[in-house]
């Protein structure tokens, strides 16, 4: 086992809590939704508009999971018509830096990876 | 758009290279395989043994993708019997730090997330 890595991460899927959590936060939609909520509270329709390609169903599911995990809070405003806002919790905000580092890596290295893919396909 | 995030990350799936790349590196198996290869070159069977729950098919597929992306190199040693080793490329090694930060977050916060889940289910 690498000394730099918690061994339990490598346990069978669904057995270890940190492994389950890694699966969750590694999900592409989670990464994108948390990035959108970095700007502050937003409505479902606002999040939906900013993440092209996400279905309403997938956005609903992912927001529910994030809420159950304590990463996102959901607030209902009793206005007419009522509206709902989603916001990062304090715990959710601790994920911002790790995910920003991952996104930055993707942006910085996409050209190298694209070149490798082209070479592999040739 | 958040000023801290590259806008193209939010483009439709399969259109933007950095978005595609984020999907790839966010994959749970990619995170775990790269973590295993952090220790140096390893054979298929060694990687397989260290990641409980990964099928042979999924490990084969993910290693091929990582190779096509230029993140992992595959070396065949012409011995008797021949053997194959997988190793992180220089590009692949640049992913170690971002992924280590993500794994560390998962380990550090798993108790808080588990508590939130228990509360949500109650």
Short mmCIF file of C-alpha atoms in Angstrom, two decimals:
data_model
loop_
_atom_site.label_atom_id
_atom_site.label_comp_id
_atom_site.label_asym_id
_atom_site.label_seq_id
_atom_site.Cartn_x
_atom_site.Cartn_y
_atom_site.Cartn_z
CA UNK A 1 0.00 0.00 0.00
CA UNK A 2 1.25 3.50 -0.74
CA UNK A 3 2.12 5.27 2.47
CA UNK A 4 0.61 8.48 1.11
CA UNK A 5 -2.83 6.96 0.60
CA UNK A 6 -5.36 5.85 3.18
CA UNK A 7 -5.61 2.07 2.63
CA UNK A 8 -9.36 2.01 3.18
CA UNK A 9 -9.86 3.95 -0.06
CA UNK A 10 -8.98 0.69 -1.83
CA UNK A 11 -11.54 -1.43 0.01
CA UNK A 12 -14.39 -2.98 -1.94
CA UNK A 13 -16.92 -0.57 -3.31
CA UNK A 14 -19.80 0.21 -0.91
CA UNK A 15 -17.95 -1.14 2.13
CA UNK A 16 -15.73 1.78 3.04
CA UNK A 17 -17.17 5.25 3.79
CA UNK A 18 -14.23 7.15 2.33
CA UNK A 19 -14.38 5.07 -0.83
CA UNK A 20 -18.11 5.76 -1.21
CA UNK A 21 -17.46 9.42 -0.67
CA UNK A 22 -14.72 9.45 -3.28
CA UNK A 23 -17.17 7.90 -5.74
CA UNK A 24 -19.65 10.63 -4.98
CA UNK A 25 -17.33 13.60 -5.21
CA UNK A 26 -15.63 12.15 -8.28
CA UNK A 27 -18.96 12.21 -10.11
CA UNK A 28 -18.82 14.66 -13.00
CA UNK A 29 -22.11 16.34 -12.11
CA UNK A 30 -21.12 16.83 -8.51
CA UNK A 31 -17.93 18.56 -9.58
CA UNK A 32 -19.83 20.87 -11.92
CA UNK A 33 -22.74 21.64 -9.58
CA UNK A 34 -20.44 22.49 -6.69
CA UNK A 35 -18.49 24.75 -9.03
CA UNK A 36 -21.69 26.59 -10.01
CA UNK A 37 -22.78 27.00 -6.37
CA UNK A 38 -19.41 28.56 -5.57
CA UNK A 39 -20.99 31.87 -6.66
CA UNK A 40 -23.68 31.71 -3.99
CA UNK A 41 -27.26 30.42 -3.57
CA UNK A 42 -29.06 29.58 -6.79
CA UNK A 43 -32.37 28.26 -8.02
CA UNK A 44 -32.77 24.94 -9.81
CA UNK A 45 -33.37 26.71 -13.13
CA UNK A 46 -30.21 28.79 -12.74
CA UNK A 47 -28.05 25.74 -12.05
CA UNK A 48 -29.71 23.88 -14.90
CA UNK A 49 -29.00 26.69 -17.36
CA UNK A 50 -25.33 26.85 -16.44
CA UNK A 51 -24.60 23.16 -16.82
CA UNK A 52 -25.32 22.28 -20.43
CA UNK A 53 -26.02 18.63 -20.98
CA UNK A 54 -27.43 17.78 -17.54
CA UNK A 55 -30.98 16.39 -17.58
CA UNK A 56 -33.59 17.68 -15.13
CA UNK A 57 -33.74 14.19 -13.64
CA UNK A 58 -29.99 13.96 -13.11
CA UNK A 59 -29.84 17.46 -11.63
CA UNK A 60 -32.68 16.63 -9.23
CA UNK A 61 -31.00 13.36 -8.19
CA UNK A 62 -27.58 14.88 -7.71
CA UNK A 63 -28.94 17.83 -5.70
CA UNK A 64 -30.83 15.39 -3.45
CA UNK A 65 -27.68 13.35 -2.88
CA UNK A 66 -25.65 16.47 -2.14
CA UNK A 67 -28.34 17.55 0.33
CA UNK A 68 -28.39 14.12 2.02
CA UNK A 69 -24.60 14.24 2.27
CA UNK A 70 -24.78 17.60 4.01
CA UNK A 71 -22.85 19.34 1.23
CA UNK A 72 -25.73 21.47 -0.05
CA UNK A 73 -28.64 23.10 1.78
CA UNK A 74 -32.07 23.60 0.26
CA UNK A 75 -34.15 26.57 1.37
CA UNK A 76 -37.79 27.15 0.49
CA UNK A 77 -38.85 30.80 0.43
CA UNK A 78 -42.58 31.12 1.15
CA UNK A 79 -43.20 33.78 -1.44
CA UNK A 80 -45.87 33.93 -4.12
CA UNK A 81 -44.95 31.96 -6.10
CA UNK A 82 -42.68 30.10 -3.61
CA UNK A 83 -39.14 29.51 -4.68
CA UNK A 84 -36.31 27.18 -3.70
CA UNK A 85 -32.64 27.96 -3.44
CA UNK A 86 -29.65 25.66 -3.22
CA UNK A 87 -26.50 26.72 -1.42
CA UNK A 88 -23.22 25.12 -0.38
CA UNK A 89 -23.08 24.24 3.31
CA UNK A 90 -19.97 24.93 5.36
CA UNK A 91 -18.94 21.30 4.73
CA UNK A 92 -19.64 21.73 1.02
CA UNK A 93 -17.39 24.77 0.90
CA UNK A 94 -14.45 22.67 2.12
CA UNK A 95 -14.67 20.80 -1.19
CA UNK A 96 -14.17 23.94 -3.28
CA UNK A 97 -10.41 23.99 -3.15
CA UNK A 98 -9.80 20.29 -3.96
CA UNK A 99 -12.24 20.50 -6.89
CA UNK A 100 -10.80 23.77 -8.17
CA UNK A 101 -7.37 22.11 -8.23
CA UNK A 102 -8.79 19.20 -10.22
CA UNK A 103 -10.55 21.50 -12.70
CA UNK A 104 -7.41 23.56 -13.12
CA UNK A 105 -5.45 20.38 -13.89
CA UNK A 106 -8.01 19.46 -16.57
CA UNK A 107 -7.81 22.89 -18.19
CA UNK A 108 -4.00 23.03 -18.00
CA UNK A 109 -3.41 19.58 -19.48
CA UNK A 110 -6.22 19.14 -21.98
CA UNK A 111 -3.97 19.91 -24.94
CA UNK A 112 -1.40 17.30 -23.92
CA UNK A 113 -4.09 14.67 -23.43
CA UNK A 114 -5.75 15.54 -26.75
CA UNK A 115 -2.38 15.17 -28.50
CA UNK A 116 -1.84 11.76 -26.84
CA UNK A 117 -5.30 10.61 -27.97
CA UNK A 118 -4.67 11.70 -31.54
CA UNK A 119 -1.36 9.81 -31.55
CA UNK A 120 -2.99 6.71 -30.05
CA UNK A 121 -5.71 6.72 -32.70
CA UNK A 122 -3.25 7.11 -35.60
CA UNK B 1 -19.95 32.31 -14.72
CA UNK B 2 -17.67 32.06 -11.71
CA UNK B 3 -14.48 33.94 -12.33
CA UNK B 4 -12.48 31.17 -10.65
CA UNK B 5 -13.67 28.51 -13.08
CA UNK B 6 -12.85 28.08 -16.75
CA UNK B 7 -16.20 28.62 -18.50
CA UNK B 8 -15.60 25.85 -21.03
CA UNK B 9 -15.83 23.26 -18.26
CA UNK B 10 -19.58 23.92 -18.31
CA UNK B 11 -19.99 23.33 -22.02
CA UNK B 12 -22.10 20.39 -23.20
CA UNK B 13 -20.67 16.98 -22.52
CA UNK B 14 -18.41 15.65 -25.34
CA UNK B 15 -17.96 19.09 -26.89
CA UNK B 16 -15.28 20.59 -24.69
CA UNK B 17 -11.89 18.89 -24.22
CA UNK B 18 -11.45 20.04 -20.61
CA UNK B 19 -14.94 18.85 -19.74
CA UNK B 20 -14.22 15.43 -21.27
CA UNK B 21 -10.98 15.27 -19.39
CA UNK B 22 -12.69 16.13 -16.12
CA UNK B 23 -15.14 13.29 -16.73
CA UNK B 24 -12.24 10.94 -17.24
CA UNK B 25 -10.16 11.92 -14.23
CA UNK B 26 -13.25 12.09 -12.03
CA UNK B 27 -13.93 8.42 -12.74
CA UNK B 28 -13.57 6.42 -9.54
CA UNK B 29 -11.39 3.73 -11.12
CA UNK B 30 -9.03 6.27 -12.63
CA UNK B 31 -8.52 7.87 -9.22
CA UNK B 32 -7.79 4.50 -7.62
CA UNK B 33 -5.55 3.13 -10.40
CA UNK B 34 -3.43 6.26 -10.50
CA UNK B 35 -3.11 6.05 -6.72
CA UNK B 36 -1.85 2.45 -6.98
CA UNK B 37 0.64 3.34 -9.74
CA UNK B 38 2.06 6.08 -7.53
CA UNK B 39 4.30 3.36 -6.03
CA UNK B 40 5.93 2.62 -9.38
CA UNK B 41 5.46 0.24 -12.33
CA UNK B 42 3.11 -2.68 -11.73
CA UNK B 43 1.66 -5.66 -13.50
CA UNK B 44 -2.03 -6.03 -14.30
CA UNK B 45 -2.41 -8.69 -11.59
CA UNK B 46 -0.78 -6.47 -8.96
CA UNK B 47 -3.09 -3.55 -9.74
CA UNK B 48 -6.09 -5.88 -9.80
CA UNK B 49 -5.24 -7.32 -6.38
CA UNK B 50 -4.93 -3.90 -4.79
CA UNK B 51 -8.25 -2.50 -6.02
CA UNK B 52 -10.94 -4.72 -4.56
CA UNK B 53 -14.18 -4.61 -6.48
CA UNK B 54 -12.78 -3.77 -9.93
CA UNK B 55 -13.61 -6.31 -12.63
CA UNK B 56 -10.93 -7.55 -15.04
CA UNK B 57 -12.91 -5.98 -17.87
CA UNK B 58 -13.15 -2.58 -16.19
CA UNK B 59 -9.46 -2.61 -15.25
CA UNK B 60 -8.51 -3.48 -18.84
CA UNK B 61 -10.74 -0.73 -20.24
CA UNK B 62 -9.56 1.90 -17.81
CA UNK B 63 -5.87 1.08 -18.37
CA UNK B 64 -6.41 1.32 -22.15
CA UNK B 65 -8.05 4.73 -21.76
CA UNK B 66 -5.28 5.94 -19.49
CA UNK B 67 -2.73 4.74 -22.05
CA UNK B 68 -4.58 6.46 -24.92
CA UNK B 69 -4.70 9.65 -22.86
CA UNK B 70 -0.95 9.52 -22.36
CA UNK B 71 -1.28 9.21 -18.58
CA UNK B 72 0.01 5.65 -18.31
CA UNK B 73 2.66 3.79 -20.31
CA UNK B 74 2.51 0.07 -21.04
CA UNK B 75 5.79 -1.83 -21.42
CA UNK B 76 6.10 -5.40 -22.64
CA UNK B 77 9.16 -7.27 -21.34
CA UNK B 78 10.18 -10.00 -23.77
CA UNK B 79 10.95 -12.56 -21.10
CA UNK B 80 9.80 -16.14 -20.85
CA UNK B 81 6.98 -15.89 -20.06
CA UNK B 82 6.64 -12.28 -21.30
CA UNK B 83 5.21 -9.77 -18.88
CA UNK B 84 3.62 -6.36 -19.11
CA UNK B 85 4.05 -3.44 -16.76
CA UNK B 86 2.00 -0.28 -16.37
CA UNK B 87 3.59 2.93 -15.18
CA UNK B 88 2.56 6.56 -14.79
CA UNK B 89 3.91 8.80 -17.53
CA UNK B 90 5.36 12.21 -16.74
CA UNK B 91 1.93 13.68 -17.59
CA UNK B 92 0.24 11.09 -15.39
CA UNK B 93 2.45 12.06 -12.46
CA UNK B 94 1.14 15.64 -12.65
CA UNK B 95 -2.25 14.25 -11.61
CA UNK B 96 -0.91 12.75 -8.38
CA UNK B 97 -1.14 15.88 -6.30
CA UNK B 98 -4.69 16.93 -7.32
CA UNK B 99 -5.95 13.40 -6.72
CA UNK B 100 -4.13 13.06 -3.40
CA UNK B 101 -5.84 16.26 -2.26
CA UNK B 102 -9.22 14.85 -3.28
CA UNK B 103 -8.59 11.53 -1.51
CA UNK B 104 -7.45 13.35 1.60
CA UNK B 105 -10.66 15.39 1.59
CA UNK B 106 -12.70 12.16 1.39
CA UNK B 107 -10.84 10.61 4.31
CA UNK B 108 -10.97 13.79 6.42
CA UNK B 109 -14.68 14.43 5.93
CA UNK B 110 -16.21 10.98 5.72
CA UNK B 111 -17.48 11.09 9.30
CA UNK B 112 -19.29 14.40 8.77
CA UNK B 113 -20.89 13.14 5.56
CA UNK B 114 -21.91 9.86 7.21
CA UNK B 115 -23.54 11.81 10.05
CA UNK B 116 -25.43 13.99 7.55
CA UNK B 117 -26.66 10.90 5.72
CA UNK B 118 -27.88 9.30 8.93
CA UNK B 119 -29.73 12.50 9.84
CA UNK B 120 -31.26 12.76 6.35
CA UNK B 121 -32.50 9.17 6.50
CA UNK B 122 -34.09 9.62 9.94
#
